[in-house]
């Protein structure tokens, strides 16, 4: 064999570093040399010797990566080509002897995986991963070697360094046994997904974990991971590896609901471009079939968003191909209506409608005119049966009615897509909606939606009020006809009585004539009176007969007070008040509804009626300050005494009123109005006696409201607690309340382990803290005032309290970040203000001086070094003096080191400021101010002389020599230092070349030494 076909190991490693070299030729050449050797021990030792040079490099250098790739190719080149099953069975016993070099490499790597160097551990796991990955699909290794690799990688997935854990996790990909319920690899993977703090490690496991009923819930949980890249990969894995039938309906709905509304656009894009197309492919592109898999009745909005997401990437022509489902009226036949297809058409119409003018032209092709659709809707709604109590016990009938109600809701939603610009069509739709609302048979679940669509078609508030008042009147006091069924027996008796009376009248008249003839006038007078009475009786009988024989035209109204009727009327009232402009004043009609309907319903025995009445009252009071003053006490009583749902409704109304009108709502018009929101509860308590002397009662009322809200924060009912916290956050953010105590309570509530499962509360407060503190300096001062009370509460919490589990360091870090001056959205215009962190530093020093042996002293000392202090000389001098006092009294070594470091930084920055100001001094000039105004550069120099009171906006921490010259500092405030010679382009190029690692130098040095 010639020299060209054989190559030395050293030369092979040197050439393998270059990316342009053909590694296949290097492998073939070295393989040829290896096969000629009888004793391969020396080859193995020399090969590993040169491999070690690459294994001690942790950084992903191109040269090292090329060497690793070459080693993997060479080691796996000894594998036998793929064989048939028969050949595999025959040679199964000799499989281990086919690749001694591969076994040797594995043994060497397994012996090295416990090395102290993290670089070696990383390269070991990387090589094992690549070796296993480069083997053929049907490759076999010895059971003992398999177990050793398995055990080693199980150890390395718990390594301290994330990159080692990543390679170890990838190396175990082919060691998984999904059918084994106790597979240690899968157990390790699931543990990593749940507990590993590094996002890249979790991503690595997601990319290689095998799907099974055990691992699927863990992958689904990663769709809610805190990191965007992990969530994105989780959806990709589900799209590629999991069939839609392997997921339950709840899992499908949850995936779509979270994915389509994810905060990251990249994640939403993956759901739309990967997950949905994957599901559609497995369902042959049938959207209706996909909706069947989602239970649209219980997740209508998610299903609607899903269909719209599918339609967005589909051309309009394809969307309109399903028009064959419509009849000649452009309507879905009633017999063909189902939950899925009606939702499909609603999504399609709304998507086309959102396109604007282009969409209107397309809608004309697929939507009927308004009048036709109104009649179609009316016919379907009238066909929805009204079940009795006995029929509701039959689940089949109840399910059928619920399905029809859902279809009715979707049909009502489609009214928003109709063209109602034409007067006749709009009037017909309005008439149908009014008719449906007036019908007692209309399901209660449709009243709110029907009312919403009706009010949308009536633009004027006064017409809306009049229309709703008429509907409520017709529902509450329906017209009843007074006609009664004709009783034949009674009619026959009356006819007999009438005949008898007529005969008596005739006989009396005949007798009267005889008496007149005989001139018996006294008897004639009596008969005349008798005849008059008989005639009156006859007329009365005739009248009764006439009334019974003819239906009476008289109409009567009877007031209905059953819970269902009251609930319908109150629902209409709520929808009206929601749609009304806030500027529309309460007129006589609304006042009449309040007195006759809303207020009496608050005392109703039915909870749903009371809740709706509270909603009405709360919404109505937003339109009138006087009405709000009148009913505020009632709302406060309801918030404390009624059922939880009704208390929450009353609480929301109270918060809305305080947000709109402020605490001035509680003031007496005749007295001086007290603005409570400018004072904290501490100051209110101090000012309480003064308020009582002045007869100013509203402060007590406001204080009682805050006490009530504070008590609600301790409620065991999570919904009430969450609603209260959200309301207080709104009041504080809008400036209605400024209370350090209340802010401290919210911080403690956020960290309290009791609220760990309350996602809404945690999310709301997390957003509030950031927005509130960044809004203004005044808000940061509130946070600063609440700093020490919060820390004291946590430090003094008993062991049995949930607050004892809270990490105080984390709380302190949050409060320091919230009060950092550089985070303000708009810096204060007053340059004389001292930084909030300056006050905080002085407060913490004062606390440490009170008790230098307290356990929180170490916490305060550590926190001092994280503050952004201003350059005000007075503040720094005072702080330096306090620190000097602390050094003398504090005995803890850790605290002393932190305090001495802080003193050094203060002195260092002061000396630097003096040095810089001395170098920037100019001769004293009377007109210096005028010159500084004209020359911006000189004006900048004046600002460097320590005369500013405001803190630096971009210092990060306390200024030091390194901080003053850093790129993050404000260029305007960095003094002109000694000019530094910039390196030439050639020097930069040489420096870059030095950073590129070359293993040849190390190899040659070792060769020379040897």
PDB file of C-alpha atoms in Angstrom, residues 659 725-744 746 768 772 779 782-783:
ATOM      1  CA  UNK A 659     -62.322  54.784  40.433  1.00  0.00           C
ATOM      2  CA  UNK A 725     -56.474  42.640  45.251  1.00  0.00           C
ATOM      3  CA  UNK A 726     -57.279  43.580  41.666  1.00  0.00           C
ATOM      4  CA  UNK A 727     -59.521  46.422  42.828  1.00  0.00           C
ATOM      5  CA  UNK A 728     -56.870  47.804  45.196  1.00  0.00           C
ATOM      6  CA  UNK A 729     -54.278  47.600  42.418  1.00  0.00           C
ATOM      7  CA  UNK A 730     -56.557  49.653  40.148  1.00  0.00           C
ATOM      8  CA  UNK A 731     -57.200  52.237  42.866  1.00  0.00           C
ATOM      9  CA  UNK A 732     -53.502  52.611  43.644  1.00  0.00           C
ATOM     10  CA  UNK A 733     -52.419  52.784  40.008  1.00  0.00           C
ATOM     11  CA  UNK A 734     -55.004  55.490  39.257  1.00  0.00           C
ATOM     12  CA  UNK A 735     -53.970  57.523  42.292  1.00  0.00           C
ATOM     13  CA  UNK A 736     -57.162  57.051  44.284  1.00  0.00           C
ATOM     14  CA  UNK A 737     -55.161  55.443  47.101  1.00  0.00           C
ATOM     15  CA  UNK A 738     -51.566  56.131  48.124  1.00  0.00           C
ATOM     16  CA  UNK A 739     -50.772  53.710  50.941  1.00  0.00           C
ATOM     17  CA  UNK A 740     -47.463  52.054  51.773  1.00  0.00           C
ATOM     18  CA  UNK A 741     -49.259  49.651  54.133  1.00  0.00           C
ATOM     19  CA  UNK A 742     -51.621  48.526  51.408  1.00  0.00           C
ATOM     20  CA  UNK A 743     -48.743  48.075  48.949  1.00  0.00           C
ATOM     21  CA  UNK A 744     -46.917  45.972  51.538  1.00  0.00           C
ATOM     22  CA  UNK A 746     -50.219  43.227  48.235  1.00  0.00           C
ATOM     23  CA  UNK A 768     -49.275  45.861  38.617  1.00  0.00           C
ATOM     24  CA  UNK A 772     -47.026  51.088  39.282  1.00  0.00           C
ATOM     25  CA  UNK A 779     -45.182  55.674  43.411  1.00  0.00           C
ATOM     26  CA  UNK A 782     -44.731  54.510  48.344  1.00  0.00           C
ATOM     27  CA  UNK A 783     -42.769  51.337  47.560  1.00  0.00           C
TER      28      UNK A 783
END
